Amino acid sequence: MNRPIFYIYFMEIRNIAIIAHVDHGKTTLTDALLRQTGAAKEGVSMDSNALELERGITIYSKNASVMYRGTKINIVDTPGHADFGSEVERVLRSIDSVLLVVDSQEGPMPQTRFVLKKSLELGLKPIVVINKIDKSAADPNRAVEQTLDLFLELGASDEQANFPIVYSIGRAGIAKLNLCDESKDLTPLLDTILSHIPSSSSKTLEQKPLRFQPFNLGYDNFMGRLAIGRIYEGVAKQSANVFIKKPGGETRSGKITKIFTFNGLERTETNEAVAGDIVLMAGLPNIDIGETVTTDSDSKPLPAIAIDEATITLTFLVNNSPFAGREGKYVTSRQLREYLEREIEVNVGLRVDFTPSDSFQVFGRGELHIAILLENMRRAGYEVQISQPQVIIREINGTKHEPFEEAIVDIPKEYQGAVIERLSARGFVLKDVSTYDEVVRLSFEGPTRGLLGYRNLFIIDTKGEGIIASRFIGFRPYAGKIYKRAVGSMISMASGKASGYSLWNLQKRGVIYIGPNTEVYEKMVIGNTSKGEEMEVNPTKGKQLTNTRSSRNDEALELTPPFTLTIERGLEIMANDEYLEITPESVRLRKQPIIKK
Ligand code: GDP
């Protein structure tokens, strides 16, 4: 392109996201890009959040950028999980293209379908990266074919389906355009990014009044709420007075106190940032996702960005179990309140009612959303106790409404019957069936209430081979009674250490959550009964030294491995007269104490 000479300082920008199925090599490839361009040193990784690594979910976006041939490439993080649909959409709307990383042995996996579909719908033209071509069982050509099939199935346009292909060994930092090419680094990939993706910056855009739109929020103890977003037009300057417009046009004024851009893995403070860049701004009062920050009172707000609403609610309260305070650093009501107050600044879709003084009513976007919040709290050293999640019921035009979800299930054919039966009983209606390879895809719609407590059963019903993803589709008239199998609790009547002998006896009556020697207290729920009735048990009872068993020790008894409680399992299994007790090291279920008035 021939540019007039005064454009010499103009910086081109490309904004991308990298999407990949867990383990297909997104982190390794991103790190290699950072290293080759000098943006990060050896050993520094993009994926620093252990919790996210464990679950394969990225909740808070971690942005990075690399400089290549004078062009800035912003790499915006996207959650790979379809349950965070609106979060994915927000990010995809703010960028210009995606790299779809596909393992050359496994081919594209169902989990990436959702993000890819959204990308295609938004008109993005992905670059396909066929990764791990060094694997002995790699079949890059087949992976390309499968990817093309997937594009077509998801309704890709001709232009989108004609995607550029880059082959790579992310781990070695090598990319090539043809399998037979020689290459020693990622240059072919970087060049493809520059040539295939349109520049998001231009002098014309820069000359317009500022329009900036946040797609994510952050929080800093000193600077308060931060807005992470894209400058669509104009130049953002530090100390500039601005108007903040809601999508409906309602306007308030504010001032940008600080601007940061992303450089490598760091944020760098800057006096100004230009159209096309992804930046972080401080100082904007109560800034929210989807609002427009502009210097011109007459300029139109940018199109609204959808944010998922809260669909479930539950109570958070101070842990008052007999084991309270044993592990946590933060255990008081004031500390819980402070944590939640900080969290609502950045956690999109989370609301808290702080009115009751010793407990907090928390509203969230689903079990997974709440489970992640709780996991982060325990890792930070908190103890908390929660009640069973309930769906939020709304009165709309005088009738009772409840949240509904679309659930997309990918399963091997043989489990189809079991899944349809179970979900139908829970109020779900089958809307669509499609088959690809050996997998059946079932689309359902039904009340969120029916999905509460279902995921665990789904894993059991499909022997772990199924995938289920759901998204909120709106409040609809109350679906009436639904059928859920009642689970009864095995409640300890004693305090002390569980003995292998008594657990061995109890496991005949149901599923046990604890192993031998686990400390238990009175009213702690230690398992569930297969018949569905509540049962008081004494797990601490020692072995009776009678006949043949007298010579055996505890280890010799054949104990089924316990169904250890996790936060997610606990949320699903708990009954409405129980609390889930969460501490840094333990997750326990207990019957709520009866409060004498
Ligand atoms: P992510 O979950 O998509 O971020 O995947 P990671 O980047 O964490 O990679 C998953 C695993 O694949 C790790 O053990 C990597 O070392 C490995 N890996 C990444 N790239 C390659 C590659 O090009 N070839 C091979 N053989 N393994 C790779």
Coordinates of C-alpha atoms and ligand atoms in Angstrom, one line a residue:
M1 CA 0.0 0.0 0.0
N2 CA 1.4 3.4 -0.9
R3 CA 1.0 5.7 2.0
P4 CA 1.8 9.4 2.0
I5 CA 4.9 10.2 4.0
F6 CA 3.2 11.7 7.0
Y7 CA 1.7 8.3 7.8
I8 CA 5.1 7.0 8.7
Y9 CA 4.3 7.0 12.4
F10 CA 0.9 5.5 12.0
M11 CA 0.6 2.1 13.7
E12 CA -1.3 -0.7 12.1
I13 CA -3.3 -2.9 14.5
R14 CA -4.8 -6.3 14.2
N15 CA -7.1 -7.6 16.9
I16 CA -7.5 -11.4 17.2
A17 CA -8.6 -14.1 19.5
I18 CA -7.3 -17.7 19.5
I19 CA -9.8 -20.4 19.9
A20 CA -9.0 -24.0 20.5
H21 CA -10.3 -27.1 22.2
V22 CA -8.7 -27.7 25.6
D23 CA -5.2 -29.2 25.0
H24 CA -5.1 -28.5 21.3
G25 CA -2.2 -26.1 22.0
K26 CA -3.6 -22.5 22.4
T27 CA -1.4 -21.6 25.3
T28 CA 1.7 -23.0 23.9
L29 CA 1.2 -21.3 20.6
T30 CA 0.4 -17.9 22.2
D31 CA 3.5 -18.2 24.3
A32 CA 5.6 -19.0 21.2
L33 CA 4.2 -16.0 19.5
L34 CA 5.1 -13.8 22.5
R35 CA 8.6 -15.3 22.6
Q36 CA 9.4 -15.0 18.9
T37 CA 8.3 -11.3 18.8
G38 CA 10.3 -10.6 22.0
A39 CA 7.2 -9.8 24.0
A40 CA 7.9 -12.4 26.6
K41 CA 10.8 -14.2 27.9
E42 CA 11.3 -18.0 28.0
G43 CA 9.2 -19.6 30.7
V44 CA 6.6 -16.8 31.0
S45 CA 3.2 -18.1 30.2
M46 CA -0.1 -16.5 29.1
D47 CA -2.0 -19.1 31.2
S48 CA -1.1 -18.2 34.7
N49 CA -4.4 -18.9 36.4
A50 CA -4.2 -22.4 37.8
L51 CA -8.0 -22.6 38.3
E52 CA -8.7 -21.9 34.7
L53 CA -6.1 -24.3 33.6
E54 CA -7.7 -27.0 35.6
R55 CA -11.1 -26.4 34.2
G56 CA -10.2 -25.3 30.8
I57 CA -12.3 -22.3 31.2
T58 CA -11.1 -18.7 31.0
I59 CA -13.4 -16.4 32.9
Y60 CA -11.6 -13.2 33.2
S61 CA -9.9 -12.1 30.0
K62 CA -6.2 -11.8 30.0
N63 CA -5.1 -9.8 27.0
A64 CA -1.7 -9.6 25.4
S65 CA -0.1 -8.1 22.4
V66 CA 2.9 -8.6 20.1
M67 CA 4.6 -6.3 17.7
Y68 CA 5.5 -7.7 14.3
R69 CA 6.9 -5.7 11.4
G70 CA 5.6 -2.5 13.0
T71 CA 2.1 -3.8 13.4
K72 CA 0.6 -4.4 16.8
I73 CA -1.3 -7.6 17.2
N74 CA -3.7 -7.6 20.2
I75 CA -4.5 -11.1 21.3
V76 CA -7.8 -11.0 23.3
D77 CA -8.6 -14.0 25.5
T78 CA -11.9 -15.7 25.1
P79 CA -13.6 -18.2 27.3
G80 CA -13.7 -21.5 25.5
H81 CA -16.7 -22.8 27.3
A82 CA -20.1 -22.5 25.7
D83 CA -21.8 -21.8 29.1
F84 CA -20.2 -18.4 28.9
G85 CA -21.9 -17.6 25.6
S86 CA -22.5 -13.9 26.1
E87 CA -18.9 -13.4 27.3
V88 CA -17.6 -15.1 24.2
E89 CA -19.9 -13.0 22.0
R90 CA -18.7 -9.8 23.6
V91 CA -15.1 -10.5 22.9
L92 CA -15.7 -11.8 19.4
R93 CA -17.6 -8.6 18.5
S94 CA -14.7 -6.5 19.6
I95 CA -12.0 -8.2 17.4
D96 CA -11.3 -8.7 13.7
S97 CA -10.5 -12.3 13.3
V98 CA -9.8 -15.6 15.1
L99 CA -7.2 -18.2 14.8
L100 CA -8.8 -21.6 15.1
V101 CA -6.2 -24.0 16.5
V102 CA -7.0 -27.7 15.6
D103 CA -5.0 -30.7 16.8
S104 CA -3.9 -32.4 13.6
Q105 CA -4.5 -35.9 15.1
E106 CA -7.9 -35.2 16.8
G107 CA -9.4 -32.8 14.3
P108 CA -11.9 -30.2 15.4
M109 CA -13.8 -31.0 18.6
P110 CA -17.5 -30.3 19.4
Q111 CA -16.6 -27.8 22.2
T112 CA -15.1 -25.4 19.7
R113 CA -18.2 -25.4 17.5
F114 CA -20.0 -22.9 19.6
V115 CA -17.3 -20.2 19.5
L116 CA -16.6 -20.9 15.8
K117 CA -20.3 -20.6 15.0
K118 CA -20.5 -17.3 16.8
S119 CA -17.4 -16.1 14.9
L120 CA -18.9 -17.1 11.6
E121 CA -22.2 -15.4 12.4
L122 CA -20.4 -12.2 13.2
G123 CA -18.8 -12.3 9.8
L124 CA -15.2 -13.0 11.0
K125 CA -12.9 -14.8 8.6
P126 CA -10.9 -17.3 10.7
I127 CA -7.4 -18.5 10.0
V128 CA -7.1 -22.3 10.6
V129 CA -4.0 -23.4 12.4
I130 CA -3.5 -27.2 12.1
N131 CA -1.2 -27.8 15.1
K132 CA 0.9 -30.6 16.5
I133 CA 1.9 -31.8 13.1
D134 CA 4.9 -33.5 14.7
K135 CA 2.7 -36.1 16.4
S136 CA 3.3 -39.6 14.9
A137 CA -0.5 -40.1 14.5
A138 CA -1.0 -36.6 13.0
D139 CA -3.2 -36.5 9.9
P140 CA -3.1 -32.9 8.9
N141 CA -5.0 -33.4 5.7
R142 CA -7.9 -35.2 7.4
A143 CA -8.0 -32.4 10.1
V144 CA -8.3 -29.8 7.3
E145 CA -11.1 -31.7 5.6
Q146 CA -13.0 -32.1 8.9
T147 CA -12.5 -28.4 9.6
L148 CA -13.9 -27.5 6.2
D149 CA -16.9 -29.8 6.8
L150 CA -17.5 -28.1 10.1
F151 CA -17.3 -24.7 8.6
L152 CA -19.9 -25.7 5.9
E153 CA -22.1 -27.3 8.5
L154 CA -22.1 -24.1 10.6
G155 CA -23.2 -22.1 7.6
A156 CA -19.9 -20.5 6.6
S157 CA -19.9 -18.2 3.6
D158 CA -17.8 -19.1 0.5
E159 CA -15.2 -16.5 1.7
Q160 CA -15.1 -17.9 5.2
A161 CA -14.9 -21.5 4.0
N162 CA -12.0 -20.5 1.9
F163 CA -9.9 -20.1 5.0
P164 CA -6.1 -19.8 5.0
I165 CA -4.4 -22.8 6.5
V166 CA -1.2 -22.7 8.6
Y167 CA 0.4 -25.9 9.8
S168 CA 2.3 -25.7 13.1
I169 CA 4.3 -27.2 15.8
G170 CA 3.4 -24.8 18.5
R171 CA 5.7 -26.4 21.0
A172 CA 8.7 -25.9 18.7
G173 CA 7.5 -22.4 17.7
I174 CA 7.3 -23.4 14.0
A175 CA 4.7 -22.7 11.4
K176 CA 4.5 -23.4 7.7
L177 CA 2.0 -22.8 4.8
N178 CA 2.6 -26.1 3.1
L179 CA 3.5 -29.3 4.9
C180 CA 6.6 -29.8 2.8
D181 CA 8.0 -26.3 3.5
E182 CA 11.0 -25.8 5.6
S183 CA 10.5 -23.4 8.5
K184 CA 12.3 -22.4 11.6
D185 CA 9.8 -20.1 13.3
L186 CA 6.3 -18.7 13.3
T187 CA 6.9 -16.1 10.6
P188 CA 4.5 -17.8 8.1
L189 CA 1.7 -17.5 10.8
L190 CA 2.5 -13.9 11.6
D191 CA 2.6 -13.0 7.9
T192 CA -0.8 -14.7 7.4
I193 CA -2.2 -12.6 10.3
L194 CA -1.0 -9.4 8.7
S195 CA -2.2 -10.3 5.2
H196 CA -5.5 -11.9 5.9
I197 CA -6.9 -9.8 8.7
P198 CA -8.1 -6.2 8.0
S199 CA -6.3 -3.5 9.9
S200 CA -8.5 -2.1 12.7
S201 CA -6.8 1.2 12.6
S202 CA -6.9 4.0 10.1
K203 CA -6.2 7.7 9.9
T204 CA -9.8 8.3 8.9
L205 CA -11.0 6.5 12.0
E206 CA -8.6 8.4 14.2
Q207 CA -9.9 11.8 13.1
K208 CA -13.4 11.1 14.3
P209 CA -14.5 11.9 17.9
L210 CA -13.7 9.2 20.4
R211 CA -16.0 6.2 20.7
F212 CA -14.8 3.5 23.0
Q213 CA -16.8 0.5 24.2
P214 CA -15.9 -1.8 27.1
F215 CA -16.4 -5.6 26.6
N216 CA -15.0 -6.5 30.0
L217 CA -14.5 -5.0 33.4
G218 CA -11.6 -5.1 35.9
Y219 CA -11.0 -3.8 39.3
D220 CA -8.0 -2.2 41.0
N221 CA -7.8 -1.3 44.7
F222 CA -6.5 2.1 43.9
M223 CA -8.1 3.0 40.6
G224 CA -11.4 1.3 41.2
R225 CA -13.4 0.0 38.3
L226 CA -11.6 -0.5 35.0
A227 CA -13.1 -0.8 31.6
I228 CA -11.4 -3.0 29.0
G229 CA -12.6 -2.4 25.5
R230 CA -11.9 -1.3 22.0
I231 CA -11.5 2.2 20.7
Y232 CA -13.6 2.1 17.6
E233 CA -13.0 5.7 16.6
G234 CA -10.9 8.7 17.6
V235 CA -8.2 9.1 20.1
A236 CA -8.5 8.5 23.8
K237 CA -6.5 11.0 25.9
Q238 CA -5.6 10.9 29.5
S239 CA -7.5 13.5 31.6
A240 CA -10.1 13.9 28.8
N241 CA -13.6 14.8 29.8
V242 CA -16.0 12.4 28.2
F243 CA -19.7 11.5 27.9
I244 CA -20.7 8.0 28.9
K245 CA -23.8 6.8 27.0
K246 CA -26.0 3.9 27.7
P247 CA -27.2 2.0 24.6
G248 CA -30.5 3.7 25.0
G249 CA -28.9 7.1 24.8
E250 CA -29.0 8.2 28.5
T251 CA -25.8 10.2 29.1
R252 CA -23.6 11.1 32.0
S253 CA -20.2 12.7 32.1
G254 CA -16.9 11.5 33.4
K255 CA -13.2 11.8 33.0
I256 CA -10.6 9.4 31.8
T257 CA -7.9 9.3 34.5
K258 CA -5.6 6.7 33.1
I259 CA -5.2 4.7 30.0
F260 CA -3.2 1.4 29.6
T261 CA -2.4 -0.5 26.5
F262 CA -1.4 -4.1 26.4
N263 CA 2.3 -4.8 25.6
G264 CA 3.3 -8.4 25.7
L265 CA 1.8 -9.6 28.9
E266 CA 2.1 -6.3 30.6
R267 CA -0.1 -3.3 30.8
T268 CA 1.6 0.0 30.0
E269 CA 0.3 3.4 31.0
T270 CA 0.0 5.8 28.1
N271 CA -1.1 9.4 27.5
E272 CA -3.2 8.5 24.5
A273 CA -4.4 5.5 22.5
V274 CA -5.8 5.4 19.0
A275 CA -8.8 4.0 17.2
G276 CA -8.4 0.2 16.6
D277 CA -6.5 -0.5 19.8
I278 CA -7.8 -2.5 22.8
V279 CA -7.1 -0.6 26.0
L280 CA -7.9 -0.4 29.6
M281 CA -9.3 2.8 31.1
A282 CA -9.7 4.0 34.6
G283 CA -11.7 6.8 36.1
L284 CA -15.0 6.3 34.4
P285 CA -17.7 6.3 37.0
N286 CA -19.7 3.1 37.2
I287 CA -18.8 2.2 33.7
D288 CA -20.5 -0.8 32.4
I289 CA -20.1 -3.3 29.6
G290 CA -21.6 -2.1 26.3
E291 CA -21.7 1.6 27.2
T292 CA -20.1 4.1 24.8
V293 CA -17.5 6.5 26.0
T294 CA -17.3 9.5 23.7
T295 CA -15.9 13.1 23.5
D296 CA -18.9 14.3 21.4
S297 CA -22.2 14.7 23.2
D298 CA -24.0 14.3 19.8
S299 CA -22.3 11.0 18.8
K300 CA -24.5 7.9 18.7
P301 CA -24.0 5.1 21.2
L302 CA -22.4 1.9 19.7
P303 CA -24.7 -1.1 19.3
A304 CA -25.6 -2.7 22.7
I305 CA -23.7 -5.7 23.9
A306 CA -25.8 -8.5 25.4
I307 CA -25.0 -9.5 29.0
D308 CA -26.5 -12.6 30.6
E309 CA -28.9 -12.0 33.4
A310 CA -28.8 -13.8 36.7
T311 CA -31.0 -16.9 36.7
I312 CA -30.3 -18.5 40.1
T313 CA -30.0 -17.3 43.6
L314 CA -28.7 -18.6 46.9
T315 CA -27.6 -17.4 50.3
F316 CA -24.0 -17.0 51.4
L317 CA -23.4 -17.1 55.1
V318 CA -20.7 -17.3 57.6
N319 CA -19.5 -20.8 58.2
N320 CA -20.9 -21.9 61.6
S321 CA -20.3 -25.6 61.4
P322 CA -18.5 -27.4 64.2
F323 CA -15.4 -27.3 62.1
A324 CA -15.6 -23.6 61.3
G325 CA -12.4 -21.6 61.4
R326 CA -10.1 -24.6 61.2
E327 CA -8.7 -23.8 57.8
G328 CA -9.8 -20.4 56.6
K329 CA -8.0 -17.1 57.0
Y330 CA -11.1 -15.1 56.3
V331 CA -14.2 -16.3 58.1
T332 CA -16.2 -13.3 59.3
S333 CA -19.3 -11.8 57.9
R334 CA -17.5 -8.5 57.3
Q335 CA -14.7 -10.3 55.3
L336 CA -17.3 -12.1 53.2
R337 CA -19.1 -8.9 52.5
E338 CA -15.8 -7.2 51.4
Y339 CA -15.0 -10.0 49.1
L340 CA -18.4 -9.9 47.5
E341 CA -18.3 -6.1 47.2
R342 CA -15.1 -6.3 45.2
E343 CA -16.4 -9.2 43.2
I344 CA -19.5 -7.4 41.9
E345 CA -17.4 -4.7 40.4
V346 CA -15.9 -7.1 37.9
N347 CA -18.0 -10.3 37.9
V348 CA -20.5 -9.7 35.1
G349 CA -23.9 -11.0 35.9
L350 CA -23.3 -11.3 39.6
R351 CA -25.5 -9.3 42.0
V352 CA -25.6 -9.4 45.8
D353 CA -28.3 -8.2 48.2
F354 CA -26.4 -7.1 51.3
T355 CA -29.5 -6.1 53.3
P356 CA -29.5 -9.0 55.8
S357 CA -26.6 -8.4 58.0
D358 CA -25.3 -11.9 58.6
S359 CA -26.1 -13.5 55.3
F360 CA -26.0 -12.3 51.7
Q361 CA -28.4 -13.2 48.9
V362 CA -26.3 -13.8 45.8
F363 CA -27.7 -13.9 42.2
G364 CA -25.7 -15.5 39.5
R365 CA -25.8 -16.8 35.9
G366 CA -25.9 -20.5 36.8
E367 CA -24.3 -23.2 38.9
L368 CA -21.0 -23.1 37.1
H369 CA -20.8 -19.3 37.5
I370 CA -21.4 -19.7 41.3
A371 CA -19.1 -22.7 41.6
I372 CA -16.2 -20.7 40.1
L373 CA -16.8 -17.8 42.4
L374 CA -16.7 -20.2 45.4
E375 CA -13.6 -21.9 44.1
N376 CA -11.8 -18.6 43.9
M377 CA -13.0 -17.7 47.4
R378 CA -11.6 -20.8 49.0
R379 CA -8.4 -20.5 47.1
A380 CA -8.1 -17.0 48.6
G381 CA -8.4 -18.5 52.1
Y382 CA -12.1 -17.9 52.7
E383 CA -14.7 -20.1 54.5
V384 CA -18.3 -19.8 53.5
Q385 CA -21.5 -21.7 53.8
I386 CA -24.2 -21.6 51.1
S387 CA -27.8 -22.7 50.7
Q388 CA -29.3 -24.7 47.8
P389 CA -29.5 -22.6 44.6
Q390 CA -33.0 -21.7 43.4
V391 CA -34.1 -20.3 40.1
I392 CA -35.2 -16.7 40.1
I393 CA -38.9 -16.4 39.6
R394 CA -40.4 -13.3 38.0
E395 CA -43.8 -11.9 37.8
I396 CA -44.4 -10.7 34.2
N397 CA -47.8 -9.3 33.2
G398 CA -49.3 -10.9 36.2
T399 CA -48.0 -14.4 35.5
K400 CA -45.2 -16.4 37.0
H401 CA -42.2 -16.7 34.8
E402 CA -38.9 -18.7 35.2
P403 CA -35.6 -18.8 33.3
F404 CA -35.3 -21.1 30.3
E405 CA -32.3 -22.5 28.7
E406 CA -31.3 -24.0 25.4
A407 CA -29.2 -27.2 26.1
I408 CA -27.1 -28.6 23.4
V409 CA -26.0 -32.2 23.9
D410 CA -23.4 -34.1 21.9
I411 CA -23.3 -37.8 22.7
P412 CA -22.5 -41.1 21.2
K413 CA -25.7 -42.6 19.7
E414 CA -26.2 -45.3 22.4
Y415 CA -26.9 -42.7 25.1
Q416 CA -29.6 -40.8 23.1
G417 CA -32.5 -42.6 24.8
A418 CA -31.3 -42.1 28.3
V419 CA -30.6 -38.4 27.9
I420 CA -34.0 -37.7 26.1
E421 CA -35.9 -39.6 28.8
R422 CA -34.1 -37.8 31.7
L423 CA -34.3 -34.3 30.2
S424 CA -38.0 -34.7 29.2
A425 CA -38.9 -35.6 32.8
R426 CA -37.1 -32.4 33.8
G427 CA -39.3 -30.3 31.5
F428 CA -37.1 -30.1 28.5
V429 CA -38.5 -30.4 24.9
L430 CA -36.4 -31.8 22.1
K431 CA -36.2 -29.2 19.4
D432 CA -33.7 -30.7 16.9
V433 CA -31.6 -33.7 16.2
S434 CA -28.6 -33.9 13.9
T435 CA -25.9 -36.5 13.5
Y436 CA -22.3 -36.2 12.5
D437 CA -19.9 -39.1 12.5
E438 CA -20.8 -41.3 15.5
V439 CA -22.2 -38.4 17.5
V440 CA -25.7 -37.3 17.9
R441 CA -26.5 -33.6 18.6
L442 CA -29.7 -33.0 20.5
S443 CA -31.0 -29.5 21.1
F444 CA -33.4 -29.0 23.9
E445 CA -35.3 -26.1 25.5
G446 CA -36.6 -26.1 29.0
P447 CA -36.6 -24.5 32.4
T448 CA -33.3 -23.8 34.2
R449 CA -34.9 -25.5 37.2
G450 CA -34.7 -28.8 35.3
L451 CA -31.0 -28.5 34.7
L452 CA -30.1 -27.8 38.3
G453 CA -28.5 -30.9 39.6
Y454 CA -28.5 -32.6 36.1
R455 CA -24.9 -32.3 35.0
N456 CA -23.7 -34.9 37.3
L457 CA -26.3 -37.4 36.2
F458 CA -25.5 -36.6 32.6
I459 CA -21.9 -37.6 33.2
I460 CA -23.0 -40.9 34.7
D461 CA -25.7 -41.5 32.0
T462 CA -23.2 -40.9 29.2
K463 CA -20.2 -42.5 30.9
G464 CA -18.3 -39.3 30.6
E465 CA -18.4 -39.3 26.9
G466 CA -21.1 -36.7 26.4
I467 CA -20.8 -32.9 26.3
I468 CA -23.6 -30.6 27.4
A469 CA -23.6 -26.8 27.1
S470 CA -26.5 -24.6 27.9
R471 CA -27.3 -21.0 27.5
F472 CA -30.0 -18.7 28.9
I473 CA -32.7 -17.9 26.4
G474 CA -35.1 -15.8 28.5
F475 CA -37.8 -15.8 31.1
R476 CA -40.8 -17.8 30.0
P477 CA -44.1 -18.9 31.7
Y478 CA -43.5 -21.3 34.6
A479 CA -43.2 -24.8 33.3
G480 CA -45.1 -26.5 36.2
K481 CA -44.1 -29.6 38.0
I482 CA -41.0 -31.4 36.9
Y483 CA -39.7 -34.8 37.9
K484 CA -36.4 -35.1 39.7
R485 CA -35.3 -38.2 41.4
A486 CA -35.2 -37.5 45.1
V487 CA -31.9 -38.2 46.9
G488 CA -32.0 -38.9 50.6
S489 CA -29.1 -38.0 52.8
M490 CA -27.1 -40.2 55.2
I491 CA -26.7 -38.0 58.2
S492 CA -24.0 -38.6 60.8
M493 CA -25.4 -38.9 64.4
A494 CA -21.9 -38.7 65.9
S495 CA -18.7 -36.8 65.9
G496 CA -15.3 -38.4 65.5
K497 CA -13.3 -40.2 62.8
A498 CA -15.1 -42.3 60.3
S499 CA -14.1 -46.0 60.5
G500 CA -13.5 -48.1 57.5
Y501 CA -15.7 -50.8 58.9
S502 CA -18.8 -48.7 59.3
L503 CA -18.3 -47.1 55.9
W504 CA -18.0 -50.6 54.5
N505 CA -21.4 -51.4 56.0
L506 CA -22.9 -48.1 54.9
Q507 CA -21.8 -48.3 51.3
K508 CA -24.4 -51.1 50.8
R509 CA -27.1 -48.5 51.5
G510 CA -26.0 -45.8 49.1
V511 CA -23.2 -43.6 47.9
I512 CA -20.6 -42.4 50.4
Y513 CA -18.8 -39.0 50.2
I514 CA -16.0 -39.6 52.6
G515 CA -13.2 -42.1 53.1
P516 CA -12.0 -43.8 56.3
N517 CA -10.5 -41.5 59.0
T518 CA -12.3 -38.5 57.7
E519 CA -13.4 -36.4 60.6
V520 CA -17.1 -36.0 60.8
Y521 CA -19.5 -34.1 63.1
E522 CA -23.1 -34.5 64.1
K523 CA -25.6 -33.6 61.4
M524 CA -22.9 -33.8 58.7
V525 CA -24.2 -35.5 55.5
I526 CA -21.7 -38.2 54.6
G527 CA -23.5 -39.9 51.7
N528 CA -26.8 -40.4 50.0
T529 CA -29.1 -43.3 50.2
S530 CA -30.1 -45.3 47.1
K531 CA -33.7 -45.6 48.2
G532 CA -34.1 -41.9 48.6
E533 CA -35.0 -41.8 52.3
E534 CA -33.1 -39.8 55.0
M535 CA -31.1 -42.0 57.3
E536 CA -29.2 -41.3 60.5
V537 CA -26.0 -43.3 60.7
N538 CA -23.0 -43.6 62.8
P539 CA -19.9 -43.7 60.6
T540 CA -17.6 -43.6 63.6
K541 CA -18.6 -47.0 64.9
G542 CA -15.5 -49.2 65.2
K543 CA -15.4 -52.7 63.9
Q544 CA -17.1 -55.4 65.9
L545 CA -14.6 -58.0 66.7
T546 CA -16.7 -61.0 65.8
N547 CA -16.0 -64.2 63.9
T548 CA -14.1 -64.1 60.6
R549 CA -13.7 -60.3 60.4
S550 CA -11.8 -60.1 63.6
S551 CA -8.6 -60.7 61.9
R552 CA -9.1 -58.2 59.2
N553 CA -8.0 -54.6 59.5
D554 CA -9.8 -51.7 57.9
E555 CA -7.7 -51.6 54.8
A556 CA -8.6 -55.2 54.0
L557 CA -12.3 -54.3 53.8
E558 CA -13.2 -53.6 50.2
L559 CA -14.2 -50.0 50.2
T560 CA -15.6 -48.4 47.1
P561 CA -13.7 -45.2 46.5
P562 CA -15.7 -42.3 48.0
F563 CA -17.7 -40.0 45.7
T564 CA -15.7 -37.0 47.0
L565 CA -17.7 -33.8 47.2
T566 CA -16.5 -30.9 45.1
I567 CA -18.2 -27.5 45.0
E568 CA -20.0 -28.4 41.8
R569 CA -21.1 -31.8 43.0
G570 CA -22.2 -30.3 46.3
L571 CA -24.3 -27.6 44.6
E572 CA -26.0 -30.3 42.6
I573 CA -26.7 -32.8 45.3
M574 CA -27.6 -30.7 48.2
A575 CA -31.2 -30.6 49.5
N576 CA -33.0 -27.4 50.5
D577 CA -32.6 -28.1 54.2
E578 CA -28.8 -28.4 53.9
Y579 CA -25.8 -26.1 53.7
L580 CA -22.7 -26.7 51.7
E581 CA -19.7 -25.8 53.8
I582 CA -16.7 -24.6 51.8
T583 CA -13.2 -24.1 53.3
P584 CA -9.8 -23.9 51.7
E585 CA -9.3 -27.7 52.0
S586 CA -12.8 -29.2 52.4
V587 CA -16.2 -29.3 51.0
R588 CA -18.8 -30.7 53.4
L589 CA -22.6 -31.0 53.3
R590 CA -24.6 -30.6 56.5
K591 CA -28.2 -30.4 57.7
Q592 CA -29.1 -26.8 58.5
P593 CA -29.2 -26.4 62.3
I594 CA -32.7 -25.9 63.6
I595 CA -32.8 -22.4 65.0
K596 CA -34.8 -22.2 68.2
K597 CA -36.6 -18.9 68.4
Ligands
GDP1 P1 -4.4 -25.5 25.5 O1 -5.2 -26.2 26.5 O2 -5.1 -25.4 24.2 O3 -3.9 -24.1 25.9 O4 -3.1 -26.4 25.2 P2 -1.6 -26.3 25.7 O5 -0.9 -25.2 25.0 O6 -1.6 -26.2 27.2 O7 -1.0 -27.6 25.2 C1 -1.5 -28.9 25.6 C2 -0.4 -29.9 25.5 O8 -0.1 -30.1 24.1 C3 0.8 -29.6 26.3 O9 1.3 -30.8 26.9 C4 1.8 -29.1 25.2 O10 3.1 -29.3 25.5 C5 1.3 -30.0 24.0 N1 1.6 -29.3 22.7 C6 1.4 -28.1 22.4 N2 1.8 -27.8 21.1 C7 2.3 -29.0 20.7 C8 2.9 -29.4 19.4 O11 3.0 -28.6 18.5 N3 3.2 -30.7 19.3 C9 3.1 -31.6 20.3 N4 3.4 -32.9 20.1 N5 2.5 -31.3 21.5 C10 2.2 -30.0 21.7

